[in-house]
Every structure is written in C-alpha cells, then in structure tokens.
Tab-separated table of C-alpha atoms in Angstrom:
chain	number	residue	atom	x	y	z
A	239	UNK	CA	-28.196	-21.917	-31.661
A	240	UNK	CA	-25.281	-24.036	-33.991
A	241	UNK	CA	-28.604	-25.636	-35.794
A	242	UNK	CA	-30.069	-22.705	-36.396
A	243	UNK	CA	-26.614	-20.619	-37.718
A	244	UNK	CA	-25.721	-23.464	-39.722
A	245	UNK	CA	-29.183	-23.108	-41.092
A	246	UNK	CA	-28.810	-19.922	-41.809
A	247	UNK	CA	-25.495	-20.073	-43.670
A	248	UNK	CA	-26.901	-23.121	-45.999
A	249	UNK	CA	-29.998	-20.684	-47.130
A	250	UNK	CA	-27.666	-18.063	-47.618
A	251	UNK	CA	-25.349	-20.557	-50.120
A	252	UNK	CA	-28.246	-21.924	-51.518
A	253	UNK	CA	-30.129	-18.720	-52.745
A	254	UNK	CA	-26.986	-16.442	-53.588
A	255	UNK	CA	-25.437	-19.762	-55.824
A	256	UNK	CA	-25.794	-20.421	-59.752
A	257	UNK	CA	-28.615	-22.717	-61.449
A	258	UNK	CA	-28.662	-22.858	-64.487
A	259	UNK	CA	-32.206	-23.890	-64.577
A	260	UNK	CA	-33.166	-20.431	-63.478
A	261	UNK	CA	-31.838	-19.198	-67.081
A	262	UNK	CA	-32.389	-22.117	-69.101
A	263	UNK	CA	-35.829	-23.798	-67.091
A	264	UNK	CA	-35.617	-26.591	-69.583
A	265	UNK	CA	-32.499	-28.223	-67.561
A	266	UNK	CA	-34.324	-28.405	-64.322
A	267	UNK	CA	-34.017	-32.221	-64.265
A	268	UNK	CA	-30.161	-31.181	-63.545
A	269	UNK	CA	-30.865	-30.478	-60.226
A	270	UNK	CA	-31.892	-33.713	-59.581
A	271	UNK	CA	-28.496	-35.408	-60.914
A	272	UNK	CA	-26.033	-32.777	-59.071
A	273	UNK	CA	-27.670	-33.015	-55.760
A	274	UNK	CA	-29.130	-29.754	-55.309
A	275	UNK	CA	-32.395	-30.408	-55.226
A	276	UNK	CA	-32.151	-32.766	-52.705
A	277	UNK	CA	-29.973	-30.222	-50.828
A	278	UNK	CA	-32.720	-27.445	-51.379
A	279	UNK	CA	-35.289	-30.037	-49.341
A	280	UNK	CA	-32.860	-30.995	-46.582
A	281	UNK	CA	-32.363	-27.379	-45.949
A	282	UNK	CA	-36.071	-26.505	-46.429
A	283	UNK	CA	-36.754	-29.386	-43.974
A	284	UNK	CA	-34.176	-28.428	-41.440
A	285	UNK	CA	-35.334	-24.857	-41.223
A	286	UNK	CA	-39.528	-25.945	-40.961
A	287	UNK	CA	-38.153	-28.264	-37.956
A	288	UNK	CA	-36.297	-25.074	-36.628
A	289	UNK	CA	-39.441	-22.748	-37.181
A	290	UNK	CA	-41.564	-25.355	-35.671
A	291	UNK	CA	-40.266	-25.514	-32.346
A	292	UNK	CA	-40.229	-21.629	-32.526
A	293	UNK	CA	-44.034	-21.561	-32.776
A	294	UNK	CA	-44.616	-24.890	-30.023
A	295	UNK	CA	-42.485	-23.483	-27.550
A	296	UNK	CA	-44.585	-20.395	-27.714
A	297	UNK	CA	-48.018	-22.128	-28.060
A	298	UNK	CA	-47.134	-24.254	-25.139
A	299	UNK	CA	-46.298	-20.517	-22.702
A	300	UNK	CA	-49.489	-19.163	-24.051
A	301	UNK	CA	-51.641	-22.311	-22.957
A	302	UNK	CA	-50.077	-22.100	-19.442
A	303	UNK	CA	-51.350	-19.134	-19.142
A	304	UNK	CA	-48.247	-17.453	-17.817
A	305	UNK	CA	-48.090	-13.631	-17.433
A	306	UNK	CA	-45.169	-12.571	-19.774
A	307	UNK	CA	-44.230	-10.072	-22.077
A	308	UNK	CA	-45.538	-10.779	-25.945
A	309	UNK	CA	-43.355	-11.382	-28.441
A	310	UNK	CA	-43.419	-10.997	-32.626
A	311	UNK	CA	-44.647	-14.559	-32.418
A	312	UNK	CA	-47.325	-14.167	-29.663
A	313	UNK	CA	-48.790	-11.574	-31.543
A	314	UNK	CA	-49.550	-13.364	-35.115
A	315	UNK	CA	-50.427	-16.517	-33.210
A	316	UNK	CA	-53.216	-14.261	-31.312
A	317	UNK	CA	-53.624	-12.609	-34.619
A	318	UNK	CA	-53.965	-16.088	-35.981
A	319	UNK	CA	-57.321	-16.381	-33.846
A	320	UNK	CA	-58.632	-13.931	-34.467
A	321	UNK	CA	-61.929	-14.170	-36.880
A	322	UNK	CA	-62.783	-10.707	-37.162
A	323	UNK	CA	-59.616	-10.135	-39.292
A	324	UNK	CA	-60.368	-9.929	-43.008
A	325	UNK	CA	-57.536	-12.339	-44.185
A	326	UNK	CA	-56.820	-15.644	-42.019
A	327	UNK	CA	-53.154	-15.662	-41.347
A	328	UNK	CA	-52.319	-19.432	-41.871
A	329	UNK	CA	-49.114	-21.146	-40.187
A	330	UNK	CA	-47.545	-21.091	-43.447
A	331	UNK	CA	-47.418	-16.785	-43.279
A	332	UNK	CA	-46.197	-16.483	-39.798
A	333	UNK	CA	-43.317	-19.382	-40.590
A	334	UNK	CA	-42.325	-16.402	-43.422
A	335	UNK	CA	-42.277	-13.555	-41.496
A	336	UNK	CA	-39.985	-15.097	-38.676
A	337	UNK	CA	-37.983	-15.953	-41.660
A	338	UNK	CA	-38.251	-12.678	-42.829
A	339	UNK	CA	-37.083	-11.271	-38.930
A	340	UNK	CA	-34.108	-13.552	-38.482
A	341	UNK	CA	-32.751	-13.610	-41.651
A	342	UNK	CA	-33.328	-11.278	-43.834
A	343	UNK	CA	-31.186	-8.682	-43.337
A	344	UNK	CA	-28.486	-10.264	-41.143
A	345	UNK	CA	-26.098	-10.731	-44.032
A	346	UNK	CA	-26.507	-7.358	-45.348
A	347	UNK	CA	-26.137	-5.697	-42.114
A	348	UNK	CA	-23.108	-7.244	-41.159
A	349	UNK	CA	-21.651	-6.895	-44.535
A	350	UNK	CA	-22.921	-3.250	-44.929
A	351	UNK	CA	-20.522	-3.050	-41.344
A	352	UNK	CA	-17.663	-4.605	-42.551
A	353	UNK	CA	-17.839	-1.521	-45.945
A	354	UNK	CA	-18.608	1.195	-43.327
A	355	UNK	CA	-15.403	0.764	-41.246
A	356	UNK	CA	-13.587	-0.097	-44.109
A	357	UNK	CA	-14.255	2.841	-45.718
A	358	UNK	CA	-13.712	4.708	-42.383
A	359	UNK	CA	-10.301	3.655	-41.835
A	360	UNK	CA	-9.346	4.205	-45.033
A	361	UNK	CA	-10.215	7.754	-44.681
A	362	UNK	CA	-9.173	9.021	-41.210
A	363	UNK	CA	-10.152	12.617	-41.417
A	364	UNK	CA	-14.097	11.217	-41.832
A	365	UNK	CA	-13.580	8.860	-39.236
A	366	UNK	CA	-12.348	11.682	-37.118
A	367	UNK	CA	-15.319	13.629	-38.112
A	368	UNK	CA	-18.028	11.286	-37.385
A	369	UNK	CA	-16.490	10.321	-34.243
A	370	UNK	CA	-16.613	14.225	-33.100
A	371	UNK	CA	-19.977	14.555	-33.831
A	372	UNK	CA	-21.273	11.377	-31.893
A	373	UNK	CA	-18.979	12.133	-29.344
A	374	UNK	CA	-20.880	15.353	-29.007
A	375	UNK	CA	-24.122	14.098	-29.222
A	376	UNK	CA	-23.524	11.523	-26.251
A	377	UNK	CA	-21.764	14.319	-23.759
A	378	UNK	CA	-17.938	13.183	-24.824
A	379	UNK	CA	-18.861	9.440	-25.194
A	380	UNK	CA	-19.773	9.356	-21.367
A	381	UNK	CA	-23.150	8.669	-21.703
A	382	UNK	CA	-24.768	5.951	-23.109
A	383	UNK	CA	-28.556	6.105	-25.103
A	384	UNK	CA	-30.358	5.339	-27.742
A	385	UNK	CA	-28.978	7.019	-31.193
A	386	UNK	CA	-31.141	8.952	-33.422
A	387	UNK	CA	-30.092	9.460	-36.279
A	388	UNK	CA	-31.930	12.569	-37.305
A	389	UNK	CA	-29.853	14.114	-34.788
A	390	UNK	CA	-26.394	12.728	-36.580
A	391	UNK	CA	-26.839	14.260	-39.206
A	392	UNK	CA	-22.977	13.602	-40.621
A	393	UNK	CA	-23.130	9.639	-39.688
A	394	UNK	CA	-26.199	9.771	-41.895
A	395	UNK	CA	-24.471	10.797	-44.881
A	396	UNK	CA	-21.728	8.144	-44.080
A	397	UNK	CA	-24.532	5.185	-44.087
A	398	UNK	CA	-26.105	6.900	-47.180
A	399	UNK	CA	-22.394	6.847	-49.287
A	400	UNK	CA	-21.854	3.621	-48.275
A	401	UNK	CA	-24.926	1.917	-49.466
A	402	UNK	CA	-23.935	3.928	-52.532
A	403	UNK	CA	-20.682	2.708	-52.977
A	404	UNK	CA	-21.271	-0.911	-51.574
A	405	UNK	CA	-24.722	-1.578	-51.545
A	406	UNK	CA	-25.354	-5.130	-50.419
A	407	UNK	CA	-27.120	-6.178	-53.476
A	408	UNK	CA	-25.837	-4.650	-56.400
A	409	UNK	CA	-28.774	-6.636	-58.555
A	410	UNK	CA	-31.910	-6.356	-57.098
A	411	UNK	CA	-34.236	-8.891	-56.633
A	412	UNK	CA	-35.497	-9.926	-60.219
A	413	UNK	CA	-38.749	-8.200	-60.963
A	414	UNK	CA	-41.124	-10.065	-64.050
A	415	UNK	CA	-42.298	-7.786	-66.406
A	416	UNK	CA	-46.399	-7.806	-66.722
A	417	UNK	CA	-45.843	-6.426	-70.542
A	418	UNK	CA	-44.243	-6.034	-73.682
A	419	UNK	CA	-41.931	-3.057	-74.012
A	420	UNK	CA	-39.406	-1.179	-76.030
A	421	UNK	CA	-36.467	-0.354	-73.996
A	422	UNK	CA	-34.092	1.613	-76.589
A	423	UNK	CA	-34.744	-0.030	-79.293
A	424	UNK	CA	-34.857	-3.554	-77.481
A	425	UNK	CA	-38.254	-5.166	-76.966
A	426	UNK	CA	-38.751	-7.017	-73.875
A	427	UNK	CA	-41.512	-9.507	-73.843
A	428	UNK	CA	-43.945	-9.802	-71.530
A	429	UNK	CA	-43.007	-12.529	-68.740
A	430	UNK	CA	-39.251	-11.719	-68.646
A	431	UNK	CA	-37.300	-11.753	-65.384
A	432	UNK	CA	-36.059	-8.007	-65.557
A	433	UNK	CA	-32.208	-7.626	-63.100
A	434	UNK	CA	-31.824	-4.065	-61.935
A	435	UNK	CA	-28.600	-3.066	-61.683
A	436	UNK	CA	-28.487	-0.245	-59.108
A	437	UNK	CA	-24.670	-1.117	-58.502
A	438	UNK	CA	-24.234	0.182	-61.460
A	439	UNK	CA	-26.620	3.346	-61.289
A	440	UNK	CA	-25.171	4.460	-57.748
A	441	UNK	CA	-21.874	4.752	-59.412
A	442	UNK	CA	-22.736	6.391	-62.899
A	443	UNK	CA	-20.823	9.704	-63.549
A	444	UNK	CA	-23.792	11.016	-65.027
A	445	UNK	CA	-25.259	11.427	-61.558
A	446	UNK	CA	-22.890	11.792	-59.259
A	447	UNK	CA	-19.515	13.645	-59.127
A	448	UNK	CA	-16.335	11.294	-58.970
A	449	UNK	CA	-18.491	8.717	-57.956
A	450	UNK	CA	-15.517	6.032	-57.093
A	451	UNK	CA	-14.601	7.887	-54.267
A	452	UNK	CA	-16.151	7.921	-50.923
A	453	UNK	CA	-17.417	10.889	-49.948
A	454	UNK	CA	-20.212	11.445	-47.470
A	455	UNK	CA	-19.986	15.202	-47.876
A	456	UNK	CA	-22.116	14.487	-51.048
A	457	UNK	CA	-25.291	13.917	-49.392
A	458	UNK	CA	-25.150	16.571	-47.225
A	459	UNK	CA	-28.162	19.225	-47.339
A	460	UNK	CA	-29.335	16.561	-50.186
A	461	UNK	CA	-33.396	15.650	-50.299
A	462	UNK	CA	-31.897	11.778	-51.428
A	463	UNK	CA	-32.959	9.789	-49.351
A	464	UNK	CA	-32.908	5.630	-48.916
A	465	UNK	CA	-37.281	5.322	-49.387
A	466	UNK	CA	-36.459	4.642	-53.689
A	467	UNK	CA	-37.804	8.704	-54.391
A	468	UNK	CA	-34.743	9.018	-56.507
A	469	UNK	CA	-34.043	6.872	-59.526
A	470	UNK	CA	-29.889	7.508	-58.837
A	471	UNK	CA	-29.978	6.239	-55.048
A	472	UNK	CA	-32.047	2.966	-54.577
A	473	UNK	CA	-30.027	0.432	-52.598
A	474	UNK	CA	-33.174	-0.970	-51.168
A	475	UNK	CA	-35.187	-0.670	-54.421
A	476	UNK	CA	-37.953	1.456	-55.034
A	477	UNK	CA	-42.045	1.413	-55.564
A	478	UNK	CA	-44.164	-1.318	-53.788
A	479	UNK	CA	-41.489	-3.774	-53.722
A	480	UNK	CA	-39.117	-1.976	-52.327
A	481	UNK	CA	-36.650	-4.150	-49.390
A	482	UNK	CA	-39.649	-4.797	-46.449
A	483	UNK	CA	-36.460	-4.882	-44.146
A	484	UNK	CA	-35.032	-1.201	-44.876
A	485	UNK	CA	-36.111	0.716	-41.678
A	486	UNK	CA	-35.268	-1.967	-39.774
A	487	UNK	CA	-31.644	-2.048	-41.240
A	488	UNK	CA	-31.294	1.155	-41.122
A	489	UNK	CA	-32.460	1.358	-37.515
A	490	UNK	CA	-30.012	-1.421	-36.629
A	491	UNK	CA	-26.982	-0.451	-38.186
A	492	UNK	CA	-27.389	3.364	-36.478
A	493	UNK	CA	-27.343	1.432	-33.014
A	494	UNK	CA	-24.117	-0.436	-33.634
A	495	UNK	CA	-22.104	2.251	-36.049
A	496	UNK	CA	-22.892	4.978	-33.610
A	497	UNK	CA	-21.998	3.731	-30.128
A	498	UNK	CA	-18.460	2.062	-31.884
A	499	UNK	CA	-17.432	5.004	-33.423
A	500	UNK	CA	-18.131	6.788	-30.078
A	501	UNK	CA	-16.770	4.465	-27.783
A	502	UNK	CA	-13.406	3.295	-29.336
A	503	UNK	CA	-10.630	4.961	-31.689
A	504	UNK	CA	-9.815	2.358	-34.586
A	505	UNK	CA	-6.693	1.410	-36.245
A	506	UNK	CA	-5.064	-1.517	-38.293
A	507	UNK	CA	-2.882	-3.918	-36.943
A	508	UNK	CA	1.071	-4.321	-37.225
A	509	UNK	CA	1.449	-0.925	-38.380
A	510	UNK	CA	-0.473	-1.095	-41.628
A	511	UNK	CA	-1.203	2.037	-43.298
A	512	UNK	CA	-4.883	3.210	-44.068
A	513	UNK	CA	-4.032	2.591	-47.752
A	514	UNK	CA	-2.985	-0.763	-47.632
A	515	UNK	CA	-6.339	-1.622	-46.504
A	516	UNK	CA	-7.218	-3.750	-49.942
A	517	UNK	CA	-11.608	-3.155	-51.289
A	518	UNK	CA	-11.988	-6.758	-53.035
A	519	UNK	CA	-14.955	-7.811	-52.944
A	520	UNK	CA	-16.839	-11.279	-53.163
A	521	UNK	CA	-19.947	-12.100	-54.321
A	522	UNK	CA	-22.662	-14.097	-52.312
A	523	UNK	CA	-25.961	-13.549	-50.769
A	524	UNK	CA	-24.152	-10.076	-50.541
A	525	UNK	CA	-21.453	-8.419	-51.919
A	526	UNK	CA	-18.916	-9.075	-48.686
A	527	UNK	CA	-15.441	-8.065	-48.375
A	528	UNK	CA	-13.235	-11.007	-49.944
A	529	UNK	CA	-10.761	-10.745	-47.203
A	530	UNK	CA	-11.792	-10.544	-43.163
A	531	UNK	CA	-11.741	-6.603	-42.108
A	532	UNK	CA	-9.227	-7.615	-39.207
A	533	UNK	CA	-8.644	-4.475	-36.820
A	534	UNK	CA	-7.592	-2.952	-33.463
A	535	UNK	CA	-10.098	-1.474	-31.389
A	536	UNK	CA	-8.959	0.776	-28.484
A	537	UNK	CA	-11.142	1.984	-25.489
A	538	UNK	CA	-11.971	5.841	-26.204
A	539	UNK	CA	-10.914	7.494	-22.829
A	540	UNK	CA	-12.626	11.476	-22.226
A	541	UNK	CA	-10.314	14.038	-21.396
A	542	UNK	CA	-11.288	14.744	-17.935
C-alpha cells in the first residue's frame, strides 16, 4: 500500500508541474538535463510494476479456478478473451482503466471535501440546514443507508455551489483545435492546444448573481445540472470529452458528505471563529486548500 500511495503522489507532481517543453516543444532536450525525464520513466516504471502484479495476482485466482466474486479486473481480463467482441482489449487498455479507477478522481474528491466543509463551517446556518435535512432523511441520524441524492435535494445544491466556487480544475484538460477560427477578432490556427477556463466562467457576474459568495440557495429549483448542458456550470467539462469519472465522483462524495454531516456536529478548534477560517488556495493536480482544514468533530447524539 506505501508503494502504491507514493506512486500515486509522484504522478500527481509529475502531471500537475511546469515544462516548459509543453509551451515551447523545441526545448524538450531540457528534460533530459534537469532530470525529469528520467523521473517521468522511473515513475512510469514503478506504476507498470504496480499494475502488473494487479493483473498476475488476478490471473493466477482465475486459473485456480476458485469460486469468488468478480472484480473490475476479472471482468476485462474475461473481456480480454473474448473473440466475439468487435475491438480486442489489449493489456495496455485494461492497465489504463485501473489507472483511470484508482486515481483519477482521488485528488479531486478529497480536495472537493476539504472546499465543502470549509465552506460549511464558514457558514453555520447552511451547515445547520443540510444537517436537518439528512438528519431527516435517515430517521434523526439513527439509521444508517445508502444516500440518494435525488432525495437531498438541499445537499445537492451544496455539492453543485461548491464545484462552482472551487471546482477542482479550474483549466480543463487542454483540448486541440481540429481548425482555424476567429475567436473575436483573434484567429486561432488549426493544431493549437485550446485551455478552458471554467474557473473563470463559474464565477462571471454576467451569469450568476454575487457569484463570490457561497450560496447553495442558487441552484435550487434550477435545470443546471453537472452533465456540461449549460455553458455557465461545467466543472467536469462538457460534450464527448467531458470528465469519464463524474458520476462516479459525484456518487462518492454523496456517500461521505452525507453520513458526516448527519452523524457529527462540526466546529473549529481553540475557539476559532467561523470567519477566521482563511480560503487560500494552492495549485496542483487540483486546486487544494493551501493550509490543512484542521477541525473538531463531535458525535451527533438524537434527542431521545
């Protein structure tokens, strides 16, 4: 488990850092004389070995013929067999989408965490709300069961204005344009690496009402949704490349926001106020708080 965290955290350094080869692709021999490309095949090589013993450990259960439940990786190794499928899946695909399950998406999760009960704390009378309502929904936080959030509809709004406010990647992933346009006046030539800033977008006044402040209210009895419909709200993008990863997000963070707003009353330590919680933020694979979100977490007890 250290191997593979550590693993984790170096892809996560590596891909959120600065090369100046990716805006200038004549200086690519620099990555040779700093290190980094050597550091980009020791981490490459370090994860294949990691995804490697993934896939044996499951080839060796299958061949042993033992009677077990099937996993992600059972399934696109049978898959893999398979000959009446009209594209071969090759070793090479089902190393990606592992990949794709364990990390992509951690980060943001986690970070998109950290904003939500940030946010929260900083404003008590939604906390207070959201904790009613799930309280509510799980028969006064005695009860414990899967969370839908259809049937939340107020914690919805919260995850929806806090992807708004801190979405986890304020840039999305860069998009090459297939042709030549004008773009107010500007022409952009065909084969250009085109940056979305949605950041940006989610927070323009022409769109939304005091859009600096956090308020979930916004969304409510609002058609916006987080599928990329509407050009003002895409924190997971939009069209056929929109983030492969967004239901399961969304579906994981509604699991753990739910059940710890339910279960515990929140606070800050040493007798901080609400406002003194600080916003900085810092920039990596996501857009993290700069400073740890360090709180106090006490047991929610029913009034019997």
């Amino acid at each position: 488990m250290q191997k593979f965290l550590l693993a984790v955290d170096e892809m996560r350094k590596l891909s959120s850092g600065f090369e100046l080869a990716d805006l200038f692709p004549s200086l690519s021999f620099l990555g040779g004389l700093t290190g980094l490309t050597s550091r980009l095949e020791r981490a490459h090589s370090c994860w294949d070995a990691i995804l490697n013993e993934i896939i044996e450990e499951h080839l060796i259960k299958s061949g042993e013929g033992k009677d077990m439940d099937e996993l992600i990786v059972d399934v696109l190794l049978r898959l893999r067999e398979d000959k009446e499928l009209d594209m071969h899946l090759t070793m090479d695909n089902i190393k990606a989408v592992i990949s794709d399950l364990f990390v992509a998406g951690t980060e943001t999760t986690s970070t998109f965490m950290d904003w939500a009960m940030t946010e929260l704390i900083r404003h008590p009378h939604v906390m207070r709300k959201a904790q009613s309502e799930v309280r509510r929904y799980s028969n006064g936080g005695t009860g414990a069961q899967e969370w839908e959030i259809n049937k939340l509809p107020y914690l919805s709004c919260i995850m929806k204005e806090t992807f708004r406010l801190h979405p986890a990647a304020p840039l999305l992933v860069p998009r090459v344009g297939r042709e030549t346009v004008d773009l107010f006046g500007y022409a952009v030539p065909a084969g250009s690496r085109v940056l979305i800033n949605v950041g940006a977008i989610m927070r323009d006044p022409k769109y939304w009402d005091d859009p600096e402040s956090f308020r979930p209210e916004r969304f409510e009895g609002s058609a916006v949704d987080f599928k990329g419909a509407n050009f003002e709200y895409t924190p997971f993008g939009a069209g056929r490349r929109i983030c492969p990863g967004m239901a399961f997000a969304i579906s994981n963070i509604e699991q753990w926001l739910a059940p710890l707003l339910c279960y515990f009353d929140w606070g800050l330590p040493d007798g901080r106020r609400a406002e003194e919680l600080d916003v900085e933020e810092s920039f990596g694979g996501a857009v993290s708080r700069k400073h740890d979100l360090i709180v106090v977490a006490t047991p929610y007890m029913p009034a019997m």
